[in-house]
Coordinates of C-alpha atoms in Angstrom, one line a residue:
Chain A
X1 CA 0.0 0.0 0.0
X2 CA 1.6 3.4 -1.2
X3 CA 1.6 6.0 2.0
X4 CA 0.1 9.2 1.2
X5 CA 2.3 12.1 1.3
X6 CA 1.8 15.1 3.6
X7 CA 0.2 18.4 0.7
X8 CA 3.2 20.2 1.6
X9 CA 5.8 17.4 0.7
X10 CA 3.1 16.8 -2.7
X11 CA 3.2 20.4 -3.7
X12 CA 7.2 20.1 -2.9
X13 CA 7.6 17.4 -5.0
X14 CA 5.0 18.4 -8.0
X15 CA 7.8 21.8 -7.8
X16 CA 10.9 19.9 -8.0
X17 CA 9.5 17.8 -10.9
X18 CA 8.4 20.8 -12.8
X19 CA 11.9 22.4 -12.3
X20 CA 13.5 19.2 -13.7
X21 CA 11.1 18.4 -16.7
X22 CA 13.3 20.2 -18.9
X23 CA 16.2 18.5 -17.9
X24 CA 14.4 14.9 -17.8
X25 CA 13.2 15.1 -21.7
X26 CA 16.6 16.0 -22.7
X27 CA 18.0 13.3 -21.3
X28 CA 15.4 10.8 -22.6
X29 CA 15.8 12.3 -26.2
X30 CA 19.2 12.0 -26.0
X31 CA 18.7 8.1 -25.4
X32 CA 16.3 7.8 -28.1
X33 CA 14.2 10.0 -30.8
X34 CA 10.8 10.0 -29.7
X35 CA 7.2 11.5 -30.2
X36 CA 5.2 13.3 -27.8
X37 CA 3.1 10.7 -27.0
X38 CA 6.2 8.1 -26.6
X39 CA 8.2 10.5 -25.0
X40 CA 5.7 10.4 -21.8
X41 CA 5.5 6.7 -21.9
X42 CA 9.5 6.8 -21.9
X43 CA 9.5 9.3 -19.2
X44 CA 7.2 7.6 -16.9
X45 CA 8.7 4.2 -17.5
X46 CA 12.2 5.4 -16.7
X47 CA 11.9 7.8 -13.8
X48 CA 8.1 7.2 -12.6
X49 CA 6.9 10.7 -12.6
X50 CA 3.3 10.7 -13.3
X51 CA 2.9 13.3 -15.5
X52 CA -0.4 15.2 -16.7
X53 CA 0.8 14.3 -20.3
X54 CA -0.3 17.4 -22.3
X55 CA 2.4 19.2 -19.6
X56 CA 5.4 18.4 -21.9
X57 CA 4.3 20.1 -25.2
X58 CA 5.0 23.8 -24.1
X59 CA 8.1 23.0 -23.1
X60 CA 8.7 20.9 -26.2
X61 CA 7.9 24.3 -27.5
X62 CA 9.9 26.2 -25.5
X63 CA 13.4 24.0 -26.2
X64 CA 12.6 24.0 -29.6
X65 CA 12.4 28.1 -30.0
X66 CA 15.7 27.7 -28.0
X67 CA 17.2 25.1 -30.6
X68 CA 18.0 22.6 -27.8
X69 CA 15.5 20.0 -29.6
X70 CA 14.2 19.9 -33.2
X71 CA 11.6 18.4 -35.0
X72 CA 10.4 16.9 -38.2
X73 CA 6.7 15.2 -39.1
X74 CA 6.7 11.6 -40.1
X75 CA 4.3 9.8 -42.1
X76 CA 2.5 6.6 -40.9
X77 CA 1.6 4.0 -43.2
X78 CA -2.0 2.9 -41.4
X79 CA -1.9 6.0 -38.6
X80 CA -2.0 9.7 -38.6
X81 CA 1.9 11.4 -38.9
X82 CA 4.0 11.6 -35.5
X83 CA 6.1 14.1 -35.1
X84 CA 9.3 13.5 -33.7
X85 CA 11.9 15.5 -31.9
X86 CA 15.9 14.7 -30.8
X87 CA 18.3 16.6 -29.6
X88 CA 20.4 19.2 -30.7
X89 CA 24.2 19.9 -30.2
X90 CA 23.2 22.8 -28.0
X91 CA 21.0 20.8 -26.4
X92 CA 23.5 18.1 -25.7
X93 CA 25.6 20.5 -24.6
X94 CA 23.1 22.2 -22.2
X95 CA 22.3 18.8 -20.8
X96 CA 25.7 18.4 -19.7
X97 CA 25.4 21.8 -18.1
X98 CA 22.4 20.9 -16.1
X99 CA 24.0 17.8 -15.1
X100 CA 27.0 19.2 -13.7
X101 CA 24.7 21.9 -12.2
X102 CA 23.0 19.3 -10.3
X103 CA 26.1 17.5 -9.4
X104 CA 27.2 20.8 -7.7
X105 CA 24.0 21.1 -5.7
X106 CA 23.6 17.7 -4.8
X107 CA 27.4 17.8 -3.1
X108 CA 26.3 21.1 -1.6
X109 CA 23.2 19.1 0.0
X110 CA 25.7 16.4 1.2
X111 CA 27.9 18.9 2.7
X112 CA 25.1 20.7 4.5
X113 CA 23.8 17.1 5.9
X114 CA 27.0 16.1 7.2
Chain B
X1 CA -4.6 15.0 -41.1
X2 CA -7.7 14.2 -38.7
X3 CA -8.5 11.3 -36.7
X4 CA -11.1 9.5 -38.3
X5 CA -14.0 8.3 -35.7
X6 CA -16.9 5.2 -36.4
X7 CA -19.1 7.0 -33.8
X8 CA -21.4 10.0 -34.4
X9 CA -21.1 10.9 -30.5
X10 CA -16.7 10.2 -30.7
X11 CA -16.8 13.0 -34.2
X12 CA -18.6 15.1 -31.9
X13 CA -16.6 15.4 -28.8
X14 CA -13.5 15.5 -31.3
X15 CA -14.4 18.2 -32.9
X16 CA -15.6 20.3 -29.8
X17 CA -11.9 19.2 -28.7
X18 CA -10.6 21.0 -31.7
X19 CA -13.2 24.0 -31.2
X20 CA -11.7 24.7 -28.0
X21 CA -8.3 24.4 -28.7
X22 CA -9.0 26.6 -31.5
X23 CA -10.2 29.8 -29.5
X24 CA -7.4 29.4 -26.8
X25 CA -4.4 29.5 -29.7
X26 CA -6.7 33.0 -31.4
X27 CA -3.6 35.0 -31.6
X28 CA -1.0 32.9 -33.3
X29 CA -0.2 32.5 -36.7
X30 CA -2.4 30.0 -39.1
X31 CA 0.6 27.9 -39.5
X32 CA 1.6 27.5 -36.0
X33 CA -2.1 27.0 -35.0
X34 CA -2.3 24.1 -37.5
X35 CA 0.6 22.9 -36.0
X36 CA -0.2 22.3 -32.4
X37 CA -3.5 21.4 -33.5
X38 CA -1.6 18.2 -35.4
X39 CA 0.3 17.3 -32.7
X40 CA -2.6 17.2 -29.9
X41 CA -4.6 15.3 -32.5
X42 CA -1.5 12.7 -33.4
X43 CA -1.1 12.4 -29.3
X44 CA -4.9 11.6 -28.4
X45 CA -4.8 9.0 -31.9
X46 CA -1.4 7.4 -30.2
X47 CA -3.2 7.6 -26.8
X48 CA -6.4 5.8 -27.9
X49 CA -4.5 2.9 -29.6
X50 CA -2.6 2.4 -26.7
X51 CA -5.9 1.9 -24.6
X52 CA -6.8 -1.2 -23.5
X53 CA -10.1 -2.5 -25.5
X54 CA -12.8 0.0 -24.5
X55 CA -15.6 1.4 -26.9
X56 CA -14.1 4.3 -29.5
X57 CA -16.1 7.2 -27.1
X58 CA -14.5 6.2 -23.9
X59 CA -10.8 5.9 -25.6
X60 CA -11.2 9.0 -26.6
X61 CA -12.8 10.8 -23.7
X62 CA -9.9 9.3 -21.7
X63 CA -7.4 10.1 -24.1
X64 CA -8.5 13.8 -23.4
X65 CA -8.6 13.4 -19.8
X66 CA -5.2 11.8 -19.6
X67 CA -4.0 14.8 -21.7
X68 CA -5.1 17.3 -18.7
X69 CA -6.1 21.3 -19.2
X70 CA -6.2 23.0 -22.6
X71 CA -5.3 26.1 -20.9
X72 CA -2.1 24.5 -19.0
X73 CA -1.0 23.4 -22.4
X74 CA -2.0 26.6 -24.6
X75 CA -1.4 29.4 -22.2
X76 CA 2.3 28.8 -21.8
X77 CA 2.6 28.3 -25.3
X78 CA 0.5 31.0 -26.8
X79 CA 2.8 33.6 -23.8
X80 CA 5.9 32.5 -25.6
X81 CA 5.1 32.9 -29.0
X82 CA 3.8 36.5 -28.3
X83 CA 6.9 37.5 -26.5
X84 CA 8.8 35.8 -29.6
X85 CA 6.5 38.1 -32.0
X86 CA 6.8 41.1 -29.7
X87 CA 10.4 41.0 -29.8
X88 CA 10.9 40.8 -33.0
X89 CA 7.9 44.1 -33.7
X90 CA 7.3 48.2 -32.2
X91 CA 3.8 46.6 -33.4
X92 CA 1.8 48.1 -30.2
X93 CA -1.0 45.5 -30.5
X94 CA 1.2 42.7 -30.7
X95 CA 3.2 44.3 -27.3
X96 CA -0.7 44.6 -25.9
X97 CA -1.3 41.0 -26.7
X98 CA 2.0 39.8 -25.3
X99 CA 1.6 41.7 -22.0
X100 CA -1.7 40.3 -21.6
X101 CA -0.5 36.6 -22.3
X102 CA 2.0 37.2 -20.2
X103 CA 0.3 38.6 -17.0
X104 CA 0.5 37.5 -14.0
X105 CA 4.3 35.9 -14.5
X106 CA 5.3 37.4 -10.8
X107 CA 5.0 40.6 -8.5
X108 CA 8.6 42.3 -9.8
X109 CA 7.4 41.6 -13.3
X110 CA 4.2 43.1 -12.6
X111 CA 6.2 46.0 -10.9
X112 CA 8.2 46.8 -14.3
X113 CA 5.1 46.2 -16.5
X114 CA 3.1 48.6 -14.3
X115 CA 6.2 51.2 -14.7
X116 CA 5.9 50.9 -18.5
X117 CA 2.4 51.3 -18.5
X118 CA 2.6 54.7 -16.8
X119 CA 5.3 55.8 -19.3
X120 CA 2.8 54.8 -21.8
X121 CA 0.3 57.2 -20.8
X122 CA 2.6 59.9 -20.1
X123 CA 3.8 59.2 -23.7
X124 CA 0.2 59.1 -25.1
X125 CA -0.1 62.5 -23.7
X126 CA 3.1 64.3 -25.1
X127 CA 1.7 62.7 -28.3
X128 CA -2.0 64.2 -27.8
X129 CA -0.6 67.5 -26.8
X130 CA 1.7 67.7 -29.8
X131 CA -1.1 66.9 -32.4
X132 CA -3.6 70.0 -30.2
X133 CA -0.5 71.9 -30.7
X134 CA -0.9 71.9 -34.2
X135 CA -4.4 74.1 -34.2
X136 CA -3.9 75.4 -30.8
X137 CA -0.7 77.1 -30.6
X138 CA -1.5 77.4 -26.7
X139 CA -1.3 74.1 -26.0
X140 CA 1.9 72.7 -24.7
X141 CA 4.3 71.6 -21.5
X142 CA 4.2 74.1 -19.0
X143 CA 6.5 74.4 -15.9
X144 CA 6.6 76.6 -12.9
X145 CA 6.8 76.9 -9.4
X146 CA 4.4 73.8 -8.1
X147 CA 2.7 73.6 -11.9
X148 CA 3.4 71.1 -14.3
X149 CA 1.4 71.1 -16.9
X150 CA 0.9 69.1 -20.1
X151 CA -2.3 71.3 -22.4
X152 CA -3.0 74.7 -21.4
X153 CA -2.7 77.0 -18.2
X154 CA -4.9 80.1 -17.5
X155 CA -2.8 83.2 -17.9
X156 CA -2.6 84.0 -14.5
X157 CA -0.5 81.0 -13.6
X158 CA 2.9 81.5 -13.0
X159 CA 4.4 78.8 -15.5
X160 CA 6.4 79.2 -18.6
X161 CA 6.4 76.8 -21.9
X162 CA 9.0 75.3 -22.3
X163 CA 9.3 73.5 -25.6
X164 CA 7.3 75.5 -27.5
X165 CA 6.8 73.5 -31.1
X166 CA 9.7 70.8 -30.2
X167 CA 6.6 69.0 -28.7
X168 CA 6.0 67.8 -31.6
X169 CA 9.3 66.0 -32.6
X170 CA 9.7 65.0 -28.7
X171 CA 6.4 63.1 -28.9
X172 CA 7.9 61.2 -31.6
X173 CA 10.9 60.2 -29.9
X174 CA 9.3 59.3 -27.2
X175 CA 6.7 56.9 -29.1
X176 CA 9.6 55.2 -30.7
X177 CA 11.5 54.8 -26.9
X178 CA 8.7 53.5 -25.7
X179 CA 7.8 51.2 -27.9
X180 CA 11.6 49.9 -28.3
X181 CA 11.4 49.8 -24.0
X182 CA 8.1 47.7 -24.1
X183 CA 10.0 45.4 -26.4
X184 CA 12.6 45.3 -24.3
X185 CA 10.8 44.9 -21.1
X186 CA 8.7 42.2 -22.3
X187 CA 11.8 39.9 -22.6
X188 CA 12.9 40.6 -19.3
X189 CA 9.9 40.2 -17.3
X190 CA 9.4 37.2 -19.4
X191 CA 12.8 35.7 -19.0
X192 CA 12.5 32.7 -16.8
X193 CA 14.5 32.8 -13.4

């Protein structure tokens, strides 16, 4: 049986995720080239954030208009096109800086645990 | 490319779907509406084949569900193509449009929009004055001890015009400045922290 969380610690979490959505589809686009539909399953599979899924589409947006992603429509033989995104250079190289970025804060946490 | 429903009652709620994501994206170019109106259609036809074996209606009224607010997904979207647009235009409509998508983003933001709006209306009123100016020579900025003026004084008052007909190409100036500011402060109250 999952224990429920206490609303502060929910709305805490629901912040952190939001924060780290960015961060979470470049990583998973970096794995594999995905559409937006896919891209939540892969999401939720791999890190098992429940997400509301039409949440990821402005910021699909917004990574696109800042060329960290890009996409292209593909055509389906019995469906309706997908269209797919992957990452960019920048966007590789952005993903590196978050990840060091987190690195940094996550040492700072140790330190301020100790 | 549209989904292509069996039910009457599935066409309908599809197309009510599309109605409504219609009139949140009024604002954005044709193109880019088609656009996200393509990709939510592509998502809730992946969705509903990935539902487990459920009458066409309920796939796709859970498919909608799962996808969660049409204004969570639009209004974020719609707030960065404006600011996009605004930056790239002195187009005052399209810096009306972008502050009003973009309202609300925080307090400080608020603080610097509210700033630029009273620049606006003391800029609105050089320009009024200027245009009077041309058919009432009287009209003009007027400054003396405790009076600031911006139209006419009685001639009692102790205050003196100052620019005389430079009003006129100061008005100008100060269209174009605040226009080129609004641009400007739209991408900084926009920028996210």
């Amino acid at each position: 049986m999952k224990i429920q969380e206490p609303d502060f610690i929910l709305k805490w979490q629901s912040q952190v995720k939001k924060g780290l959505l960015e961060y979470i589809i470049l990583l998973v686009l970096d794995i594999k080239t995905c559409y937006g539909y896919e891209l939540i399953q892969e999401i939720e599979t791999r890190t098992h954030l429940e997400l509301a899924e039409g949440t990821i589409y402005p910021l699909l947006n917004r990574l696109k208009a800042e060329n960290l992603v890009k996409s292209k429509w593909v055509e389906m033989d019995r469906s309706i096109p997908r269209k797919y995104y992957e990452v960019t250079l920048k966007g590789k190289e952005y993903k590196k800086k978050m990840k060091n970025y987190l690195a940094d804060l996550q040492t700072s946490f140790n330190k301020l645990e100790k | 490319m549209s989904i292509q429903f069996k039910n009457e009652d599935s066409k309908k709620v599809y197309e009510q779907f599309l109605t409504s994501l219609e009139t949140r994206l009024k604002g954005l170019k044709k193109s880019d509406r088609i656009e996200i109106q393509k990709e939510l259609s592509s998502h809730i036809y992946e969705s509903m084949n990935s539902s487990e074996d459920k009458p066409e209606l309920e796939k796709l009224l859970g498919s909608i569900e799962k996808l969660g607010s049409l204004d969570d997904i639009t209004q974020p979207i719609v707030a960065d193509y404006m600011i996009r647009y605004a930056g790239s235009t002195l187009n005052p409509t399209v810096l009306l449009n972008a502050f009003a998508a973009n309202k609300g983003r925080s307090v400080q933001r608020f603080v610097i929009g509210g700033l630029l709006i009273v620049f606006s209306i003391l800029t609105l009123t050089f320009v009024m004055v200027s245009l009077l100016k041309l058919f009432r020579p009287d009209m003009g900025l007027y400054i003396g001890r405790n009076v600031f003026v911006l139209g006419t004084v009685d001639r009692q008052t102790q205050a003196k015009e100052i620019l005389g007909y430079w009003i006129i190409p100061i008005a100008g100036v100060l269209t174009v400045l605040l226009l080129w500011m609004a641009s400007r402060t739209l991408k900084f109250i926009t920028r996210e922290k």
